[in-house]
Tab-separated table of C-alpha atoms and ligand atoms in Angstrom:
chain	number	residue	atom	x	y	z
P	1	MET	CA	0.034	0.104	0.011
P	2	THR	CA	1.756	3.307	-1.106
P	3	ASN	CA	-1.039	5.619	-1.616
P	4	SER	CA	-0.954	7.866	1.575
P	5	GLY	CA	1.206	10.393	-0.255
P	6	VAL	CA	3.812	10.023	2.450
P	7	ARG	CA	7.223	10.053	0.814
P	8	VAL	CA	10.455	9.743	2.927
P	9	ARG	CA	13.939	9.161	1.890
P	10	ILE	CA	17.379	8.056	3.099
P	11	ALA	CA	20.038	10.294	1.565
P	12	PRO	CA	23.669	8.783	2.019
P	13	SER	CA	26.791	10.338	1.096
P	14	PRO	CA	28.894	7.670	-0.396
P	15	THR	CA	32.078	8.812	1.349
P	16	GLY	CA	33.078	5.781	3.475
P	17	GLU	CA	32.269	2.503	4.709
P	18	PRO	CA	28.331	2.235	5.273
P	19	HIS	CA	27.815	3.289	8.736
P	20	VAL	CA	25.288	1.765	11.379
P	21	GLY	CA	24.079	5.249	11.927
P	22	THR	CA	22.851	5.185	8.173
P	23	ALA	CA	20.972	1.833	8.956
P	24	TYR	CA	19.608	3.466	11.799
P	25	THR	CA	18.256	6.489	9.916
P	26	ALA	CA	17.223	4.271	6.971
P	27	LEU	CA	15.291	2.025	9.218
P	28	PHE	CA	13.367	4.807	10.828
P	29	ASN	CA	12.380	6.117	7.357
P	30	TYR	CA	11.481	2.575	6.327
P	31	LEU	CA	9.272	1.994	9.335
P	32	PHE	CA	7.710	5.305	8.720
P	33	ALA	CA	6.944	4.683	5.290
P	34	LYS	CA	5.466	1.379	5.941
P	35	LYS	CA	3.484	2.424	9.037
P	36	MET	CA	1.971	5.444	6.950
P	37	GLY	CA	1.510	3.432	3.751
P	38	GLY	CA	4.119	5.618	1.924
P	39	THR	CA	7.012	5.423	-0.147
P	40	PHE	CA	10.675	4.841	0.883
P	41	ILE	CA	13.397	6.408	-1.517
P	42	LEU	CA	16.912	6.265	-1.673
P	43	ARG	CA	19.057	9.290	-2.980
P	44	ILE	CA	22.848	9.367	-3.316
P	45	GLU	CA	24.203	12.844	-2.118
P	46	ASP	CA	27.614	12.814	-3.808
P	47	THR	CA	28.132	16.518	-4.172
P	48	ASP	CA	31.366	16.268	-2.512
P	49	ALA	CA	33.127	14.908	-5.506
P	50	THR	CA	36.679	14.469	-3.724
P	51	ARG	CA	35.207	12.077	-1.138
P	52	SER	CA	32.409	10.246	-2.861
P	53	THR	CA	33.421	7.038	-4.802
P	54	PRO	CA	31.371	4.524	-6.954
P	55	GLU	CA	32.627	1.878	-4.610
P	56	PHE	CA	31.421	3.361	-1.508
P	57	GLU	CA	28.098	3.940	-3.271
P	58	GLN	CA	27.699	0.376	-4.282
P	59	LYS	CA	28.729	-0.740	-0.489
P	60	VAL	CA	25.878	1.638	0.755
P	61	LEU	CA	23.353	-0.024	-1.588
P	62	ASP	CA	24.607	-3.521	-0.741
P	63	ALA	CA	24.555	-2.827	3.013
P	64	LEU	CA	21.067	-1.386	3.036
P	65	LYS	CA	19.723	-4.292	0.933
P	66	TRP	CA	21.428	-6.710	3.449
P	67	CYS	CA	19.520	-4.867	6.267
P	68	GLY	CA	16.428	-5.769	4.337
P	69	LEU	CA	15.505	-2.066	3.610
P	70	GLU	CA	14.429	-1.952	0.002
P	71	TRP	CA	13.552	1.124	-1.514
P	72	SER	CA	10.947	1.768	-4.263
P	73	GLU	CA	12.756	4.614	-6.052
P	74	GLY	CA	16.768	4.955	-6.221
P	75	PRO	CA	19.519	5.205	-8.449
P	76	ASP	CA	19.549	1.223	-9.251
P	77	VAL	CA	15.569	0.976	-9.613
P	78	GLY	CA	14.755	4.163	-11.190
P	79	GLY	CA	11.647	5.939	-10.374
P	80	PRO	CA	9.437	8.905	-11.575
P	81	TYR	CA	11.623	11.783	-9.982
P	82	GLY	CA	15.101	10.552	-11.093
P	83	PRO	CA	17.837	10.734	-11.375
P	84	TYR	CA	18.434	9.623	-7.862
P	85	ARG	CA	22.064	10.426	-7.778
P	86	GLN	CA	22.962	14.038	-7.318
P	87	SER	CA	26.100	14.063	-9.575
P	88	ASP	CA	23.686	13.132	-12.333
P	89	ARG	CA	21.258	15.900	-11.383
P	90	LYS	CA	24.137	18.609	-11.598
P	91	ASP	CA	22.512	20.608	-14.341
P	92	MET	CA	19.092	20.665	-12.714
P	93	TYR	CA	20.455	22.979	-9.807
P	94	ARG	CA	21.605	25.816	-11.703
P	95	PRO	CA	18.478	27.418	-12.697
P	96	TYR	CA	17.490	27.383	-9.058
P	97	VAL	CA	20.684	29.042	-8.087
P	98	ASP	CA	20.042	31.632	-10.899
P	99	ALA	CA	16.597	32.302	-9.609
P	100	LEU	CA	17.906	33.066	-5.984
P	101	LEU	CA	20.536	35.494	-7.600
P	102	GLU	CA	17.891	37.187	-9.771
P	103	LYS	CA	15.487	37.732	-6.815
P	104	GLY	CA	18.406	39.073	-4.570
P	105	HIS	CA	18.120	36.047	-2.118
P	106	ALA	CA	21.799	35.067	-2.905
P	107	PHE	CA	24.931	36.797	-4.005
P	108	ARG	CA	28.142	36.097	-5.781
P	109	CYS	CA	31.296	35.823	-3.501
P	110	PHE	CA	34.677	36.366	-4.848
P	111	CYS	CA	36.549	35.759	-1.884
P	112	THR	CA	39.764	33.652	-2.201
P	113	PRO	CA	40.458	30.652	0.062
P	114	GLN	CA	43.361	32.587	1.518
P	115	ARG	CA	41.118	35.485	2.444
P	116	LEU	CA	38.634	33.086	4.168
P	117	ASP	CA	41.430	31.506	6.010
P	118	GLU	CA	42.512	34.939	7.299
P	119	MET	CA	38.898	35.934	8.270
P	120	ARG	CA	38.507	32.649	10.198
P	121	ALA	CA	41.935	33.055	12.027
P	122	ALA	CA	40.987	36.617	13.055
P	123	GLN	CA	37.345	35.213	14.261
P	124	ARG	CA	39.129	32.603	16.291
P	125	ALA	CA	41.560	34.879	17.864
P	126	ALA	CA	38.761	37.239	18.834
P	127	ASN	CA	36.778	34.147	20.219
P	128	LEU	CA	33.943	34.677	17.669
P	129	PRO	CA	32.206	31.738	16.001
P	130	PRO	CA	33.501	31.338	12.468
P	131	LYS	CA	31.000	32.688	9.998
P	132	TYR	CA	31.294	34.559	6.572
P	133	ASP	CA	31.718	38.211	7.346
P	134	GLY	CA	29.657	39.484	4.312
P	135	HIS	CA	32.664	40.935	2.507
P	136	CYS	CA	31.086	40.504	-1.159
P	137	LEU	CA	27.436	41.088	0.123
P	138	ASN	CA	27.184	44.727	-1.246
P	139	LEU	CA	29.304	44.648	-4.457
P	140	SER	CA	27.683	46.821	-6.972
P	141	ALA	CA	25.899	45.032	-9.881
P	142	GLU	CA	28.462	46.568	-12.370
P	143	GLU	CA	31.502	45.211	-10.379
P	144	VAL	CA	29.950	41.740	-10.030
P	145	THR	CA	29.169	41.625	-13.835
P	146	ALA	CA	32.866	42.769	-14.832
P	147	ARG	CA	34.516	40.301	-12.467
P	148	VAL	CA	32.315	37.287	-13.768
P	149	LYS	CA	33.120	38.415	-17.282
P	150	ALA	CA	36.722	38.575	-16.364
P	151	GLY	CA	36.408	34.826	-15.433
P	152	GLU	CA	37.091	35.534	-11.671
P	153	PRO	CA	36.413	32.239	-9.613
P	154	HIS	CA	33.559	32.741	-7.269
P	155	VAL	CA	30.904	30.831	-5.239
P	156	VAL	CA	27.181	31.724	-4.761
P	157	ARG	CA	26.137	32.262	-1.165
P	158	MET	CA	22.598	32.723	0.422
P	159	LYS	CA	21.577	35.837	2.173
P	160	ILE	CA	20.479	35.537	5.747
P	161	PRO	CA	18.213	37.815	7.884
P	162	THR	CA	20.093	40.178	10.032
P	163	SER	CA	17.776	40.002	12.943
P	164	GLY	CA	15.085	37.630	14.555
P	165	ALA	CA	14.982	34.050	14.713
P	166	CYS	CA	13.969	31.001	12.701
P	167	THR	CA	11.353	28.879	14.422
P	168	PHE	CA	10.095	25.529	13.338
P	169	THR	CA	8.680	22.382	14.792
P	170	ASP	CA	10.605	19.221	14.799
P	171	GLY	CA	8.960	15.730	15.169
P	172	VAL	CA	11.226	14.903	18.034
P	173	TYR	CA	12.612	18.206	19.459
P	174	GLY	CA	9.430	19.980	19.289
P	175	ASP	CA	9.191	23.660	18.907
P	176	VAL	CA	12.818	24.911	17.943
P	177	GLU	CA	14.044	28.511	17.837
P	178	ILE	CA	17.466	29.392	16.347
P	179	PRO	CA	18.448	33.006	16.067
P	180	TRP	CA	19.438	34.129	12.364
P	181	ASP	CA	22.592	35.476	13.974
P	182	ALA	CA	23.753	31.906	14.455
P	183	VAL	CA	23.306	31.109	10.886
P	184	ASP	CA	26.143	31.323	8.201
P	185	MET	CA	25.792	32.797	4.577
P	186	GLN	CA	25.906	29.391	3.306
P	187	VAL	CA	27.669	28.558	0.035
P	188	LEU	CA	24.948	27.276	-2.301
P	189	LEU	CA	27.105	26.719	-5.477
P	190	LYS	CA	30.686	25.925	-5.401
P	191	ALA	CA	33.237	27.412	-7.868
P	192	ASP	CA	33.235	24.317	-9.845
P	193	GLY	CA	29.485	24.729	-10.557
P	194	MET	CA	28.689	21.831	-8.106
P	195	PRO	CA	25.830	22.674	-5.614
P	196	THR	CA	26.506	22.177	-1.870
P	197	TYR	CA	24.804	19.642	0.191
P	198	HIS	CA	22.197	22.398	1.471
P	199	MET	CA	21.250	23.647	-1.935
P	200	ALA	CA	20.984	20.050	-3.607
P	201	ASN	CA	19.045	18.519	-0.494
P	202	VAL	CA	16.329	21.274	-0.584
P	203	VAL	CA	15.754	21.298	-4.138
P	204	ASP	CA	15.703	17.376	-4.502
P	205	ASP	CA	13.496	17.107	-1.500
P	206	HIS	CA	11.125	19.474	-3.156
P	207	LEU	CA	11.309	18.023	-6.668
P	208	MET	CA	11.046	14.487	-5.307
P	209	LYS	CA	7.999	15.406	-3.312
P	210	ILE	CA	9.453	14.350	0.128
P	211	THR	CA	7.003	15.012	2.793
P	212	HIS	CA	9.023	14.213	5.826
P	213	VAL	CA	12.531	14.590	6.417
P	214	ALA	CA	14.038	12.278	9.036
P	215	ARG	CA	17.585	12.221	9.740
P	216	GLY	CA	20.380	12.481	12.358
P	217	GLU	CA	20.232	15.216	15.051
P	218	GLU	CA	23.470	16.725	13.605
P	219	TRP	CA	21.378	18.424	10.994
P	220	LEU	CA	19.195	20.189	13.247
P	221	ALA	CA	21.279	23.225	13.182
P	222	SER	CA	21.048	23.417	9.305
P	223	VAL	CA	17.212	23.495	9.291
P	224	PRO	CA	17.263	27.407	9.408
P	225	LYS	CA	19.148	27.396	6.003
P	226	HIS	CA	16.752	24.831	4.594
P	227	VAL	CA	13.683	26.496	5.799
P	228	LEU	CA	14.814	29.933	4.348
P	229	LEU	CA	15.448	28.233	1.119
P	230	TYR	CA	11.872	26.756	1.016
P	231	THR	CA	10.695	30.288	1.753
P	232	TYR	CA	12.939	31.931	-1.000
P	233	PHE	CA	11.437	29.498	-3.487
P	234	GLY	CA	7.988	29.844	-2.209
P	235	TRP	CA	7.766	26.025	-1.583
P	236	ASP	CA	6.288	24.223	1.410
P	237	ALA	CA	8.901	22.689	3.667
P	238	PRO	CA	8.618	19.060	4.492
P	239	GLN	CA	8.089	18.092	8.192
P	240	PHE	CA	11.452	17.652	10.030
P	241	ILE	CA	12.304	14.860	12.415
P	242	HIS	CA	15.698	14.981	13.862
P	243	LEU	CA	16.685	11.586	15.344
P	244	PRO	CA	18.894	11.453	18.441
P	245	LEU	CA	22.508	10.504	17.597
P	246	MET	CA	23.521	6.922	18.447
P	247	ARG	CA	25.848	6.988	21.360
P	248	ASN	CA	28.330	4.677	23.010
P	249	ALA	CA	27.235	3.034	26.325
P	250	ASP	CA	29.345	5.976	27.825
P	251	LYS	CA	27.196	8.604	26.214
P	252	SER	CA	30.065	9.524	23.976
P	253	LYS	CA	29.455	10.037	20.149
P	254	LEU	CA	29.682	6.700	18.154
P	255	SER	CA	32.938	6.784	16.244
P	256	LYS	CA	34.960	4.177	14.510
P	257	ARG	CA	37.907	5.183	16.666
P	258	LYS	CA	36.102	3.825	19.710
P	259	ASN	CA	33.938	0.958	18.273
P	260	PRO	CA	33.472	-0.448	14.861
P	261	THR	CA	30.690	1.373	13.036
P	262	SER	CA	30.606	-0.286	9.585
P	263	ILE	CA	27.530	-2.433	8.843
P	264	SER	CA	30.021	-4.666	6.905
P	265	TYR	CA	31.828	-5.272	10.110
P	266	TYR	CA	28.799	-6.665	11.890
P	267	SER	CA	27.823	-8.807	8.863
P	268	ALA	CA	31.484	-10.202	8.523
P	269	LEU	CA	31.241	-11.090	12.374
P	270	GLY	CA	27.979	-13.054	11.748
P	271	PHE	CA	25.255	-10.700	13.066
P	272	LEU	CA	22.127	-11.425	11.264
P	273	PRO	CA	20.420	-8.594	9.594
P	274	GLU	CA	17.153	-9.486	11.285
P	275	ALA	CA	19.098	-8.917	14.805
P	276	LEU	CA	20.759	-5.617	13.724
P	277	MET	CA	17.215	-4.245	12.487
P	278	ASN	CA	15.576	-5.645	15.707
P	279	PHE	CA	18.279	-3.999	17.877
P	280	LEU	CA	18.001	-0.672	15.951
P	281	GLY	CA	14.323	-0.828	15.923
P	282	LEU	CA	14.102	-1.036	19.618
P	283	LEU	CA	15.773	2.446	19.785
P	284	PHE	CA	12.440	3.856	18.473
P	285	ILE	CA	9.772	2.010	20.179
P	286	GLN	CA	8.536	1.616	23.605
P	287	ILE	CA	8.009	-2.100	24.744
P	288	SER	CA	7.995	-4.107	27.712
P	289	GLU	CA	10.448	-6.413	29.076
P	290	GLY	CA	10.281	-9.861	27.467
P	291	GLU	CA	9.031	-8.474	23.997
P	292	GLU	CA	12.469	-7.713	22.596
P	293	LEU	CA	12.677	-10.290	19.869
P	294	MET	CA	10.906	-8.668	16.929
P	295	THR	CA	10.643	-9.367	13.223
P	296	MET	CA	10.488	-6.388	10.857
P	297	ASP	CA	6.784	-6.919	10.679
P	298	GLN	CA	6.450	-6.589	14.444
P	299	LEU	CA	8.565	-3.563	14.408
P	300	ILE	CA	6.430	-1.913	11.928
P	301	ALA	CA	3.290	-3.003	13.858
P	302	ASN	CA	4.504	-1.291	17.135
P	303	PHE	CA	6.296	1.662	15.468
P	304	ASP	CA	4.467	4.870	16.440
P	305	PRO	CA	6.004	8.161	15.212
P	306	ASP	CA	4.126	10.194	17.622
P	307	ASN	CA	5.284	8.169	20.547
P	308	LEU	CA	9.100	7.610	19.990
P	309	SER	CA	11.161	6.190	22.732
P	310	LYS	CA	12.866	8.686	24.973
P	311	SER	CA	15.427	6.482	26.347
P	312	GLY	CA	18.060	7.771	23.894
P	313	ALA	CA	19.887	6.009	21.308
P	314	ILE	CA	22.604	3.876	22.958
P	315	PHE	CA	24.642	1.447	20.580
P	316	ASP	CA	24.705	-1.164	23.290
P	317	LEU	CA	27.021	-3.941	21.865
P	318	GLN	CA	26.072	-6.381	24.602
P	319	LYS	CA	22.451	-5.815	23.848
P	320	LEU	CA	23.085	-6.522	20.080
P	321	GLU	CA	25.050	-9.674	20.954
P	322	TRP	CA	22.374	-10.857	23.161
P	323	LEU	CA	19.703	-10.016	20.712
P	324	ASN	CA	21.800	-11.899	17.817
P	325	GLY	CA	22.256	-15.018	19.937
P	326	ARG	CA	18.560	-15.202	20.428
P	327	TRP	CA	17.847	-14.888	16.865
P	328	LEU	CA	20.407	-17.728	16.030
P	329	ARG	CA	19.265	-20.059	18.632
P	330	GLU	CA	15.371	-19.279	18.776
P	331	ALA	CA	14.257	-17.995	15.466
P	332	LEU	CA	16.014	-20.488	12.908
P	333	ASP	CA	15.340	-24.052	12.341
P	334	GLU	CA	18.249	-26.456	11.261
P	335	GLU	CA	17.958	-25.948	7.738
P	336	GLN	CA	17.748	-22.228	7.913
P	337	PHE	CA	20.849	-22.328	10.214
P	338	PHE	CA	23.032	-24.306	7.693
P	339	ALA	CA	21.903	-22.198	4.882
P	340	LEU	CA	22.773	-18.979	6.945
P	341	VAL	CA	26.266	-20.401	8.002
P	342	LEU	CA	27.034	-21.195	4.327
P	343	THR	CA	25.894	-17.673	3.083
P	344	TRP	CA	27.858	-16.021	5.827
P	345	ALA	CA	31.097	-17.823	5.103
P	346	SER	CA	30.705	-17.133	1.328
P	347	GLU	CA	29.802	-13.409	1.658
P	348	SER	CA	32.152	-11.095	-0.257
P	349	ASP	CA	33.635	-14.504	-1.720
P	350	ARG	CA	36.004	-14.753	1.215
P	351	LEU	CA	35.572	-18.549	1.491
P	352	ARG	CA	36.608	-18.874	-2.285
P	353	GLU	CA	39.413	-16.300	-1.873
P	354	GLY	CA	40.868	-17.630	1.208
P	355	LEU	CA	40.851	-21.426	-0.058
P	356	LYS	CA	42.530	-19.985	-3.187
P	357	LEU	CA	45.263	-18.555	-1.065
P	358	ALA	CA	45.532	-21.717	1.075
P	359	GLN	CA	45.769	-24.151	-1.938
P	360	SER	CA	49.534	-23.442	-2.526
P	361	ARG	CA	50.395	-24.211	1.346
P	362	VAL	CA	48.155	-27.022	2.141
P	363	GLY	CA	49.458	-30.637	2.864
P	364	LYS	CA	45.966	-32.213	3.696
P	365	LEU	CA	42.541	-30.780	3.669
P	366	GLY	CA	42.452	-30.961	7.425
P	367	ASP	CA	45.133	-28.123	7.440
P	368	LEU	CA	42.400	-25.881	5.885
P	369	PRO	CA	40.620	-24.703	9.063
P	370	GLY	CA	43.984	-23.914	10.670
P	371	LEU	CA	45.252	-21.769	7.695
P	372	THR	CA	42.096	-19.842	6.935
P	373	SER	CA	40.093	-19.602	10.115
P	374	PHE	CA	41.477	-16.168	10.683
P	375	LEU	CA	39.349	-14.878	7.758
P	376	LEU	CA	36.214	-15.865	9.512
P	377	SER	CA	36.970	-15.596	13.103
P	378	ALA	CA	35.189	-12.946	15.280
P	379	ASP	CA	38.505	-12.631	17.233
P	380	VAL	CA	41.958	-13.807	16.658
P	381	GLY	CA	42.912	-13.688	20.353
P	382	VAL	CA	45.965	-11.446	19.772
P	383	THR	CA	47.894	-10.720	23.197
P	384	GLY	CA	51.153	-8.936	23.659
P	385	ALA	CA	52.830	-12.479	23.784
P	386	SER	CA	51.717	-13.013	20.223
P	387	PHE	CA	54.355	-10.514	19.165
P	388	ALA	CA	57.372	-12.104	20.984
P	389	GLY	CA	58.621	-13.510	17.672
P	390	VAL	CA	58.922	-10.094	15.986
P	391	LYS	CA	62.312	-8.259	15.677
P	392	THR	CA	61.028	-4.556	16.334
P	393	PRO	CA	60.856	-3.416	19.909
P	394	PRO	CA	57.264	-3.137	21.322
P	395	GLU	CA	57.338	0.897	21.021
P	396	GLU	CA	58.368	0.499	17.386
P	397	THR	CA	55.588	-2.281	16.897
P	398	LEU	CA	53.112	-0.074	18.426
P	399	SER	CA	53.932	2.908	16.364
P	400	ILE	CA	53.681	0.753	13.284
P	401	LEU	CA	50.243	-0.606	14.218
P	402	GLU	CA	48.944	2.825	15.065
P	403	THR	CA	50.294	4.403	11.927
P	404	VAL	CA	48.940	1.800	9.696
P	405	GLN	CA	45.603	2.044	11.442
P	406	VAL	CA	45.257	5.645	10.637
P	407	ASP	CA	46.812	5.719	7.294
P	408	LEU	CA	44.839	2.876	5.734
P	409	ASP	CA	42.014	5.166	5.881
P	410	LYS	CA	43.494	7.231	2.925
P	411	ILE	CA	42.763	4.241	0.625
P	412	LEU	CA	39.718	5.048	-1.473
P	413	GLU	CA	39.383	1.707	-3.309
P	414	TRP	CA	40.196	-1.224	-1.172
P	415	ASN	CA	41.949	-4.108	-2.825
P	416	LYS	CA	45.269	-5.961	-2.683
P	417	ASP	CA	47.161	-3.591	-4.959
P	418	THR	CA	45.907	-0.459	-3.382
P	419	ILE	CA	46.630	-1.872	0.191
P	420	GLU	CA	50.158	-2.929	-0.941
P	421	ALA	CA	50.849	0.437	-2.480
P	422	GLU	CA	49.694	2.354	0.759
P	423	LEU	CA	51.748	0.019	2.943
P	424	ARG	CA	54.847	0.740	0.865
P	425	ALA	CA	54.016	4.509	1.136
P	426	ILE	CA	53.628	4.163	4.871
P	427	ALA	CA	56.925	2.358	5.298
P	428	GLU	CA	58.612	5.019	3.379
P	429	ARG	CA	57.167	7.775	5.376
P	430	MET	CA	58.185	6.055	8.592
P	431	GLY	CA	61.644	5.507	7.141
P	432	LYS	CA	61.473	1.843	7.456
P	433	LYS	CA	61.633	-1.104	5.147
P	434	LEU	CA	58.408	-2.815	4.090
P	435	LYS	CA	59.720	-6.125	5.495
P	436	VAL	CA	60.023	-4.320	9.116
P	437	VAL	CA	56.385	-3.038	8.791
P	438	VAL	CA	54.842	-6.269	7.756
P	439	PRO	CA	55.447	-8.673	10.551
P	440	PRO	CA	53.433	-6.959	13.299
P	441	LEU	CA	50.556	-6.656	10.820
P	442	PHE	CA	50.716	-10.366	9.898
P	443	ILE	CA	50.146	-11.057	13.734
P	444	ALA	CA	47.631	-8.406	14.096
P	445	MET	CA	45.524	-9.982	11.180
P	446	SER	CA	45.919	-13.596	11.864
P	447	GLY	CA	47.205	-13.892	15.414
P	448	SER	CA	50.239	-15.922	13.840
P	449	GLN	CA	53.420	-15.211	12.273
P	450	ARG	CA	52.866	-17.805	9.696
P	451	SER	CA	49.860	-17.064	7.708
P	452	LEU	CA	48.355	-16.555	4.254
P	453	PRO	CA	49.707	-13.680	2.084
P	454	LEU	CA	49.375	-10.388	4.099
P	455	PHE	CA	47.860	-7.906	1.302
P	456	ASP	CA	45.449	-10.435	0.000
P	457	SER	CA	44.329	-11.364	3.592
P	458	MET	CA	43.554	-7.683	4.483
P	459	ALA	CA	41.646	-7.236	1.130
P	460	ILE	CA	39.498	-10.338	2.111
P	461	LEU	CA	39.072	-9.138	5.814
P	462	GLY	CA	37.685	-5.744	4.519
P	463	ARG	CA	38.584	-2.404	5.841
P	464	ALA	CA	36.559	-2.212	8.950
P	465	MET	CA	37.819	-5.752	10.132
P	466	VAL	CA	41.344	-4.626	9.502
P	467	ARG	CA	40.957	-1.453	11.337
P	468	GLN	CA	39.508	-3.270	14.316
P	469	ARG	CA	42.210	-5.930	14.443
P	470	LEU	CA	44.803	-3.244	14.318
P	471	LYS	CA	43.248	-1.504	17.164
P	472	LEU	CA	43.045	-4.619	19.376
P	473	ALA	CA	46.726	-5.492	18.523
P	474	ALA	CA	47.785	-2.120	19.306
P	475	GLN	CA	46.112	-2.201	22.584
P	476	ALA	CA	47.660	-5.611	23.344
P	477	VAL	CA	51.158	-4.191	22.487
P	478	ALA	CA	50.473	-1.161	24.652
P	479	ILE	CA	49.628	-3.171	27.717
P	480	THR	CA	52.774	-4.903	27.372
P	481	ILE	CA	54.556	-1.709	27.263
P	482	ILE	CA	52.970	-0.489	30.404
P	483	LYS	CA	53.538	-3.536	32.220
P	484	ASN	CA	57.279	-3.511	31.493
O	1	LIG	N1	23.747	13.318	2.900
O	1	LIG	C1	23.387	13.546	4.136
O	1	LIG	C2	24.198	12.609	5.030
O	1	LIG	O1	24.999	11.890	4.708
O	1	LIG	C3	21.784	13.515	4.263
O	1	LIG	C4	21.170	14.377	5.359
O	1	LIG	C5	19.804	14.653	4.965
O	1	LIG	O2	18.986	13.475	5.238
O	1	LIG	O3	19.311	15.637	4.794
O	1	LIG	O4	23.880	12.484	6.140
């Protein structure tokens, strides 16, 4: 049933490993659409061309499908309001920017990056919040025309009222008031002709007839810019629903430095999508003890957007583990369990790839579990003692593990060749030979000094698992250092 007119979307930016926060927001929108008899849409927001990649876009689609959150309109399935990828819509935004310029709601800004840096430095020194100072706000029409004609690079910024406040009603936060004083003259069109997130987001939500915008709380402060754009265009704004950020149990912001946040990490570990959806769904609905195990249909039945859970969105790993265990033990019969194990082991081709690597080292088939188990294990049990055989002293081992953990994030496309190239570059930056950097990594990945080829193994394990193993290994070495 999709006839209520309710249209919601998930609008991920494909700039990194798909995050559990994206699954959380997507699930909310999905439940909302199902509950209201509406339509759930997927739009790719890739206006940040330097950070968006096709690989990450594919991963977002795969991850959300793995979660069971199918959309009715999107870049892969099309739909009446396409294209659903902002880079494919680039030319659609320009007339809207021109209309704002014409009506005097926006202005061209010729400030160089250097001037903006100086301006921000001065604001920091004076303890003022960073904000565009209006340098180009009142240039004469003649001057603007001349500078545009001369081909001077520039951006387009929106004008912001100089007094008063923006008021709006949010589905979670209620009545919100944000003074215009706190709102920046947002860039709408970048010098390269690409719209910014704010511009593209508002135009697309309007053109795609989105009725409710449900997204993370971090966007609440952007609402005044969006509301103002809707007003400038004379369009009705959608209803806003800002979801509380997911936090760690200690209330700190969920970040990959603290806990794995990639959906692919949880799928590789053998968490069931049903369990992850069950766990995330419970963050929205009020239930009594004993009712925790819920299918998607039960989540939909219990979902009530007017009565959202107030308990805060804690990403409680123990609870997720508990629910996952219950799903595995209670919700699957034997056949389903077998099928699931095989699907899991074969995910991303890792069983086949692992066996391929192991073939050249195998004496009898019974060696295979020992050779390949680290590719499937949740934990390879690395301790300080695991590093006893490496030649580098613990401090140096630690610095290798930590540097690699941070620098591997620079790889845009994750495969054996890019991993090898980045590790070579890291070794060079650290002034070390590759053969010095590699042994600690072998142990971090496999728990053993003798293992399958490193670069291939890291490619199979995937970015999120590699990051987590490097982190656990670094912790183990750090403990040894402190103890001695
Ligand atoms: N592209 C934004 C993000 O990645 C979407 C925010 C929104 O839903 O408006 O979070």
